[in-house]
Short mmCIF file of C-alpha atoms in Angstrom, two decimals:
data_model
loop_
_atom_site.label_atom_id
_atom_site.label_comp_id
_atom_site.label_asym_id
_atom_site.label_seq_id
_atom_site.Cartn_x
_atom_site.Cartn_y
_atom_site.Cartn_z
CA MET J 1 -0.93 -35.17 -19.27
CA TYR J 2 -1.60 -31.43 -19.55
CA SER J 3 -2.17 -31.68 -23.30
CA MET J 4 -5.11 -33.96 -22.51
CA LEU J 5 -6.44 -31.79 -19.68
CA ARG J 6 -6.20 -28.47 -21.47
CA PRO J 7 -9.27 -28.90 -23.73
CA LEU J 8 -11.35 -29.62 -20.62
CA LEU J 9 -9.98 -26.59 -18.77
CA PHE J 10 -10.41 -24.36 -21.83
CA SER J 11 -14.06 -25.44 -22.09
CA MET J 12 -14.64 -23.86 -18.67
CA ASP J 13 -15.05 -20.19 -17.84
CA PRO J 14 -11.46 -18.89 -17.49
CA GLU J 15 -11.84 -17.71 -13.92
CA ASN J 16 -13.54 -20.96 -12.86
CA ALA J 17 -10.79 -22.96 -14.58
CA HIS J 18 -8.20 -20.92 -12.70
CA THR J 19 -9.82 -21.68 -9.34
CA PHE J 20 -10.35 -25.35 -10.19
CA SER J 21 -6.76 -25.87 -11.36
CA LEU J 22 -5.22 -24.38 -8.22
CA SER J 23 -7.52 -26.38 -5.97
CA ALA J 24 -6.83 -29.63 -7.87
CA LEU J 25 -3.08 -29.06 -7.73
CA HIS J 26 -3.15 -29.65 -3.97
CA TYR J 27 -4.13 -33.29 -4.62
CA VAL J 28 -1.52 -34.06 -7.29
CA PRO J 29 1.50 -35.86 -5.78
CA LYS J 30 4.86 -34.15 -6.13
CA PHE J 31 6.36 -37.17 -7.94
CA CYS J 32 4.07 -36.42 -10.89
CA PHE J 33 6.27 -33.44 -11.76
CA LYS J 34 9.81 -33.71 -13.12
CA LYS J 35 12.48 -32.67 -10.64
CA VAL J 36 14.25 -29.47 -11.59
CA THR J 37 18.05 -29.53 -11.54
CA PRO J 38 19.50 -26.54 -9.66
CA LYS J 39 21.50 -23.95 -11.59
CA PRO J 40 22.09 -21.34 -8.85
CA VAL J 41 22.02 -17.64 -9.65
CA GLU J 42 22.45 -14.59 -7.42
CA ALA J 43 20.10 -11.60 -7.71
CA LEU J 44 18.57 -9.07 -5.31
CA GLY J 45 21.26 -10.12 -2.84
CA LEU J 46 19.61 -13.58 -2.68
CA GLN J 47 20.70 -17.00 -3.89
CA PHE J 48 18.10 -18.49 -6.26
CA PRO J 49 18.09 -22.21 -7.14
CA HIS J 50 17.62 -21.37 -10.84
CA VAL J 51 16.18 -18.50 -12.89
CA VAL J 52 12.52 -19.51 -13.40
CA GLY J 53 9.92 -18.06 -11.04
CA LEU J 54 6.15 -17.62 -10.92
CA ALA J 55 4.76 -14.15 -11.62
CA ALA J 56 2.23 -12.48 -9.33
CA GLY J 57 -1.47 -12.89 -10.10
CA LEU J 58 -1.83 -16.65 -10.15
CA ASP J 59 -2.02 -16.95 -6.36
CA LYS J 60 -3.32 -13.57 -5.22
CA ASN J 61 -3.90 -14.54 -1.58
CA GLY J 62 -1.01 -16.90 -0.92
CA GLU J 63 -3.42 -19.83 -0.51
CA HIS J 64 -1.62 -22.28 -2.83
CA LEU J 65 2.07 -21.99 -1.99
CA ASP J 66 2.54 -25.62 -1.04
CA ALA J 67 0.76 -26.81 -4.19
CA LEU J 68 2.67 -24.47 -6.52
CA ALA J 69 6.00 -25.45 -4.95
CA LYS J 70 5.56 -28.93 -6.48
CA LEU J 71 6.12 -27.45 -9.95
CA GLY J 72 9.77 -26.65 -9.17
CA PHE J 73 9.75 -22.86 -9.32
CA SER J 74 12.94 -21.14 -8.14
CA PHE J 75 10.75 -18.53 -6.46
CA ILE J 76 7.06 -17.73 -6.15
CA GLU J 77 5.50 -14.27 -6.13
CA VAL J 78 2.04 -13.92 -4.59
CA GLY J 79 -0.41 -11.00 -4.72
CA THR J 80 -1.18 -8.34 -5.70
CA VAL J 81 -2.52 -7.72 -2.20
CA THR J 82 -4.09 -4.52 -0.86
CA PRO J 83 -4.63 -3.25 2.70
CA ARG J 84 -8.36 -4.00 2.67
CA PRO J 85 -10.18 -6.82 0.87
CA GLN J 86 -11.77 -5.86 -2.44
CA ILE J 87 -13.85 -7.79 -4.94
CA GLY J 88 -12.23 -6.35 -8.04
CA ASN J 89 -13.99 -5.51 -11.27
CA PRO J 90 -17.32 -7.03 -12.37
CA LYS J 91 -17.28 -10.40 -14.13
CA PRO J 92 -16.54 -11.49 -16.78
CA ARG J 93 -13.03 -10.06 -16.39
CA LEU J 94 -10.71 -12.78 -17.72
CA PHE J 95 -10.56 -13.76 -21.40
CA ARG J 96 -8.52 -16.30 -23.35
CA LEU J 97 -7.20 -15.52 -26.83
CA PRO J 98 -6.07 -19.03 -27.85
CA GLU J 99 -5.17 -18.06 -31.43
CA ALA J 100 -2.58 -15.66 -30.04
CA HIS J 101 -1.59 -17.68 -26.93
CA ALA J 102 -2.66 -14.67 -24.89
CA ILE J 103 -4.95 -13.59 -22.07
CA ILE J 104 -6.72 -10.32 -21.34
CA ASN J 105 -7.60 -9.60 -17.73
CA ARG J 106 -9.23 -6.72 -15.93
CA MET J 107 -9.35 -8.37 -12.51
CA GLY J 108 -8.75 -5.14 -10.60
CA PHE J 109 -6.68 -6.34 -7.61
CA ASN J 110 -9.37 -8.72 -6.34
CA ASN J 111 -7.98 -10.14 -3.09
CA HIS J 112 -8.88 -10.93 0.51
CA GLY J 113 -6.67 -8.23 2.02
CA VAL J 114 -3.15 -8.27 3.40
CA ASP J 115 -4.05 -9.84 6.75
CA ALA J 116 -5.57 -12.86 5.01
CA LEU J 117 -2.49 -13.28 2.80
CA VAL J 118 -0.16 -13.15 5.80
CA GLY J 119 -2.31 -15.75 7.53
CA HIS J 120 -1.98 -18.13 4.57
CA VAL J 121 1.77 -17.59 4.30
CA LYS J 122 2.22 -18.34 8.01
CA LYS J 123 0.29 -21.62 7.67
CA SER J 124 2.24 -22.69 4.58
CA ARG J 125 5.11 -25.17 4.70
CA TYR J 126 6.81 -23.44 1.77
CA LYS J 127 10.39 -22.45 2.64
CA GLY J 128 11.57 -21.20 -0.75
CA ILE J 129 12.08 -17.65 -1.96
CA LEU J 130 8.82 -15.73 -1.64
CA GLY J 131 7.98 -12.44 -3.31
CA ILE J 132 4.94 -10.54 -2.07
CA ASN J 133 3.40 -8.06 -4.49
CA ILE J 134 1.63 -5.08 -2.90
CA GLY J 135 -0.76 -2.47 -4.27
CA LYS J 136 -3.26 0.17 -3.25
CA ASN J 137 -7.00 -0.13 -2.81
CA LYS J 138 -9.10 1.19 -5.67
CA ASP J 139 -10.72 3.89 -3.53
CA THR J 140 -7.43 5.21 -2.12
CA SER J 141 -6.47 8.48 -3.81
CA LEU J 142 -3.09 8.90 -5.49
CA GLN J 143 -2.21 11.49 -2.85
CA HIS J 144 -2.59 8.82 -0.13
CA ALA J 145 -1.30 5.86 -2.14
CA ALA J 146 1.93 5.71 -0.15
CA ASP J 147 -0.09 4.99 2.99
CA ASP J 148 -1.45 1.79 1.42
CA TYR J 149 1.96 0.59 0.26
CA ILE J 150 3.55 1.37 3.63
CA LEU J 151 0.80 -0.47 5.51
CA CYS J 152 1.18 -3.55 3.30
CA LEU J 153 4.97 -3.43 3.52
CA GLY J 154 4.82 -3.41 7.30
CA LYS J 155 2.43 -6.39 7.37
CA VAL J 156 4.37 -8.61 4.93
CA TYR J 157 7.96 -7.59 5.62
CA GLN J 158 8.97 -10.38 8.00
CA TYR J 159 7.47 -13.09 5.77
CA ALA J 160 8.80 -11.97 2.36
CA SER J 161 12.12 -12.66 0.66
CA TYR J 162 11.46 -9.54 -1.43
CA VAL J 163 8.52 -7.14 -1.83
CA THR J 164 7.24 -5.90 -5.19
CA ILE J 165 5.67 -2.45 -5.51
CA ASN J 166 2.96 -2.75 -8.16
CA ILE J 167 2.25 0.64 -9.71
CA SER J 168 1.74 -0.59 -13.25
CA SER J 169 -1.48 -2.60 -13.44
CA PRO J 170 -3.81 -1.10 -16.07
CA ASN J 171 -6.89 -2.32 -14.17
CA THR J 172 -6.94 0.08 -11.20
CA PRO J 173 -7.97 3.60 -12.30
CA ASP J 174 -5.05 6.06 -12.45
CA LEU J 175 -2.62 3.60 -10.82
CA ARG J 176 -0.07 4.01 -13.60
CA GLN J 177 0.14 7.72 -12.83
CA LEU J 178 2.26 6.67 -9.84
CA GLN J 179 5.03 5.96 -12.37
CA GLN J 180 5.09 9.62 -13.32
CA LYS J 181 7.71 11.98 -11.95
CA GLU J 182 5.40 14.01 -9.70
CA TYR J 183 4.36 10.90 -7.74
CA PHE J 184 7.11 8.34 -8.20
CA ALA J 185 9.99 9.94 -6.29
CA ASN J 186 7.79 10.83 -3.33
CA LEU J 187 6.28 7.33 -3.24
CA LEU J 188 9.66 5.57 -3.27
CA SER J 189 11.06 7.97 -0.70
CA GLN J 190 8.29 7.15 1.77
CA ILE J 191 8.44 3.41 1.11
CA GLN J 192 12.21 3.33 1.46
CA ALA J 193 12.02 5.20 4.78
CA GLU J 194 9.62 2.51 6.02
CA GLN J 195 11.91 -0.23 4.72
CA ILE J 196 14.78 1.18 6.80
CA LYS J 197 12.60 1.21 9.94
CA LEU J 198 11.47 -2.36 9.34
CA SER J 199 15.01 -3.51 8.66
CA ASP J 200 16.07 -2.16 12.05
CA LYS J 201 13.03 -3.65 13.77
CA PHE J 202 13.45 -7.17 12.38
CA GLN J 203 17.25 -7.06 11.94
CA ARG J 204 16.72 -8.25 8.38
CA HIS J 205 16.95 -6.49 5.03
CA VAL J 206 14.16 -7.32 2.56
CA PRO J 207 14.81 -6.06 -1.00
CA LEU J 208 12.30 -3.85 -2.78
CA VAL J 209 11.34 -4.37 -6.42
CA VAL J 210 9.31 -2.08 -8.71
CA LYS J 211 7.06 -3.62 -11.39
CA VAL J 212 6.83 -1.36 -14.44
CA SER J 213 4.46 -1.00 -17.37
CA PRO J 214 5.52 -1.86 -20.93
CA ASP J 215 3.50 1.07 -22.24
CA GLU J 216 5.71 3.90 -20.96
CA ASP J 217 7.98 5.81 -23.34
CA SER J 218 11.76 5.70 -23.04
CA GLU J 219 11.94 9.09 -21.29
CA THR J 220 9.53 8.00 -18.55
CA LEU J 221 11.48 4.78 -18.06
CA LYS J 222 14.73 6.74 -17.86
CA GLN J 223 13.27 9.09 -15.25
CA MET J 224 12.00 6.12 -13.26
CA THR J 225 15.38 4.40 -13.26
CA GLU J 226 17.06 7.58 -12.06
CA VAL J 227 14.73 7.62 -9.05
CA ILE J 228 15.16 3.86 -8.52
CA LEU J 229 18.95 4.21 -8.48
CA GLN J 230 18.76 7.24 -6.20
CA HIS J 231 16.72 5.32 -3.62
CA GLY J 232 18.68 2.09 -3.81
CA ILE J 233 15.78 -0.04 -5.02
CA GLU J 234 17.23 -3.48 -5.67
CA GLY J 235 15.10 -4.77 -8.53
CA ILE J 236 12.77 -4.04 -11.44
CA ILE J 237 10.22 -6.42 -12.95
CA ALA J 238 9.78 -5.80 -16.67
CA THR J 239 6.91 -5.89 -17.32
CA ASN J 240 3.27 -5.85 -16.36
CA THR J 241 0.52 -6.39 -18.95
CA THR J 242 -0.05 -4.03 -21.87
CA CYS J 243 -3.00 -1.95 -23.07
CA SER J 244 -1.74 -2.35 -26.65
CA ARG J 245 -3.57 -4.70 -29.01
CA THR J 246 -0.81 -4.89 -31.60
CA GLY J 247 -0.88 -8.26 -33.30
CA VAL J 248 -4.23 -9.38 -31.85
CA SER J 249 -6.72 -6.91 -33.32
CA HIS J 250 -8.17 -9.69 -35.51
CA VAL J 251 -8.61 -12.13 -32.62
CA SER J 252 -11.82 -12.81 -30.69
CA HIS J 253 -11.99 -10.93 -27.34
CA ALA J 254 -9.23 -8.52 -28.41
CA GLU J 255 -11.67 -5.64 -27.97
CA GLU J 256 -12.08 -6.41 -24.26
CA THR J 257 -10.74 -3.79 -21.83
CA GLY J 258 -7.83 -4.89 -19.67
CA GLY J 259 -4.19 -5.88 -19.71
CA LEU J 260 -2.92 -8.20 -22.43
CA SER J 261 -0.40 -10.91 -21.48
CA GLY J 262 1.16 -13.84 -23.28
CA LYS J 263 3.01 -14.19 -26.56
CA PRO J 264 1.91 -10.82 -28.08
CA LEU J 265 3.49 -9.03 -25.10
CA TRP J 266 6.91 -10.62 -25.61
CA GLN J 267 8.45 -8.10 -28.01
CA LEU J 268 7.23 -5.03 -26.14
CA SER J 269 8.28 -6.32 -22.71
CA THR J 270 11.68 -7.44 -24.00
CA GLN J 271 12.28 -4.06 -25.62
CA CYS J 272 11.45 -2.41 -22.29
CA LEU J 273 13.79 -4.79 -20.48
CA ARG J 274 16.62 -3.99 -22.88
CA LEU J 275 16.14 -0.26 -22.32
CA LEU J 276 16.12 -0.67 -18.55
CA LYS J 277 19.38 -2.62 -18.73
CA GLN J 278 20.96 0.29 -20.60
CA TYR J 279 19.81 2.69 -17.89
CA VAL J 280 20.71 0.70 -14.76
CA GLY J 281 23.58 -1.51 -15.88
CA ASP J 282 24.49 -4.00 -13.15
CA ASP J 283 23.30 -1.79 -10.29
CA VAL J 284 19.75 -3.20 -10.25
CA SER J 285 18.58 -6.80 -10.70
CA LEU J 286 16.13 -7.15 -13.59
CA ILE J 287 13.36 -9.77 -13.74
CA GLY J 288 12.00 -10.44 -17.21
CA VAL J 289 8.36 -11.43 -17.66
CA GLY J 290 5.96 -11.28 -20.58
CA GLY J 291 5.40 -13.78 -23.38
CA ILE J 292 7.75 -16.52 -22.18
CA ASP J 293 6.52 -19.90 -23.40
CA ASN J 294 9.69 -21.74 -24.52
CA CYS J 295 13.45 -21.71 -24.08
CA ASP J 296 14.10 -19.29 -26.96
CA SER J 297 11.73 -16.62 -25.64
CA ALA J 298 13.14 -17.08 -22.13
CA GLN J 299 16.78 -17.01 -23.22
CA ALA J 300 16.14 -13.76 -25.09
CA LYS J 301 15.03 -12.17 -21.79
CA LEU J 302 18.28 -13.25 -20.14
CA ASP J 303 20.30 -12.00 -23.12
CA ALA J 304 18.46 -8.65 -22.88
CA GLY J 305 19.65 -8.20 -19.30
CA ALA J 306 17.38 -10.17 -16.99
CA SER J 307 18.92 -12.04 -14.07
CA LEU J 308 15.67 -13.92 -13.44
CA ILE J 309 12.49 -14.64 -15.39
CA GLN J 310 8.86 -15.20 -14.42
CA VAL J 311 6.07 -17.09 -16.19
CA TYR J 312 2.29 -16.99 -15.94
CA THR J 313 0.35 -17.01 -19.22
CA GLY J 314 2.84 -19.42 -20.80
CA LEU J 315 2.05 -21.79 -17.97
CA ILE J 316 -1.66 -21.68 -18.87
CA TYR J 317 -0.97 -22.63 -22.48
CA GLN J 318 2.03 -24.96 -22.09
CA GLY J 319 1.30 -26.52 -18.71
CA PRO J 320 3.42 -27.06 -15.60
CA GLY J 321 6.10 -28.91 -17.58
CA LEU J 322 7.22 -25.48 -18.82
CA VAL J 323 9.10 -24.88 -15.56
CA TYR J 324 11.21 -28.03 -16.03
CA GLU J 325 11.72 -27.33 -19.74
CA LEU J 326 13.02 -23.82 -19.09
CA SER J 327 15.20 -24.68 -16.12
CA LYS J 328 16.84 -27.49 -18.10
CA GLY J 329 17.23 -25.68 -21.43
CA LEU J 330 18.43 -22.22 -20.39
CA LYS J 331 22.11 -21.39 -20.26
#
């Protein structure tokens, strides 16, 4: 069915197609999607039905949880959400690169704010594993970034299965500097202190996950993992989108500013994942994302050290059947 729908969707503006697809999904009966067979796996101290989850960015405001649950994801990550609503970067800001099975986006954390997301989550009937991805507002300085993350953590804590700290999007000015040594340790220290308070308040431990950039060198990644291990952070998502245009320089829209996702990201994100596994061993759960569009590309993430995987761009090109295909075909 998706192979017939895709030409229509790809004839639309990418952002309009995104909105239309999510809205339409609410009206598609669950029986239209193949039922995923459970293959349980433990990660982040949680029991997951299988390894295939949805990456953040598709449902920024948590408005479509019930619709997305029909696809059979093991877990769904919503966001990135910020303390205050923000409109993001000017349009156009989302571009397809069909020749490369890729997307470039410079959305810029467009979202309705953390209170709106919490409201949608509370109204949802979804009872599966929920990740909530948090970030800082564009106009919040790096020196006060921790305040934004702490505020969001406090708002989402009781509704999340895990919380992702997004410091690696290339579309918020200077955000990636938070991965650097002078900011990173202080940021995690403050967030962890808040996590401990919230754990006592709600009598429930919610794991923290850090989403990293694929564009950092091995020394920066090593320094980050040392801080992550020191603060007992339970997970790392490898990786966010890349600023590199390797392999797509000849493709239309490749010159657009923003983060590149999809098949061209696969090698870089998998290399980053493999390095992180060397640095953290079995002490931190790794979630592999970037360029997964079939069982081979997904299995390679697991072989490189991931306990779980996430899809997004592959879903745009392959359709919702990808979730079933991966869950069935992976070891």
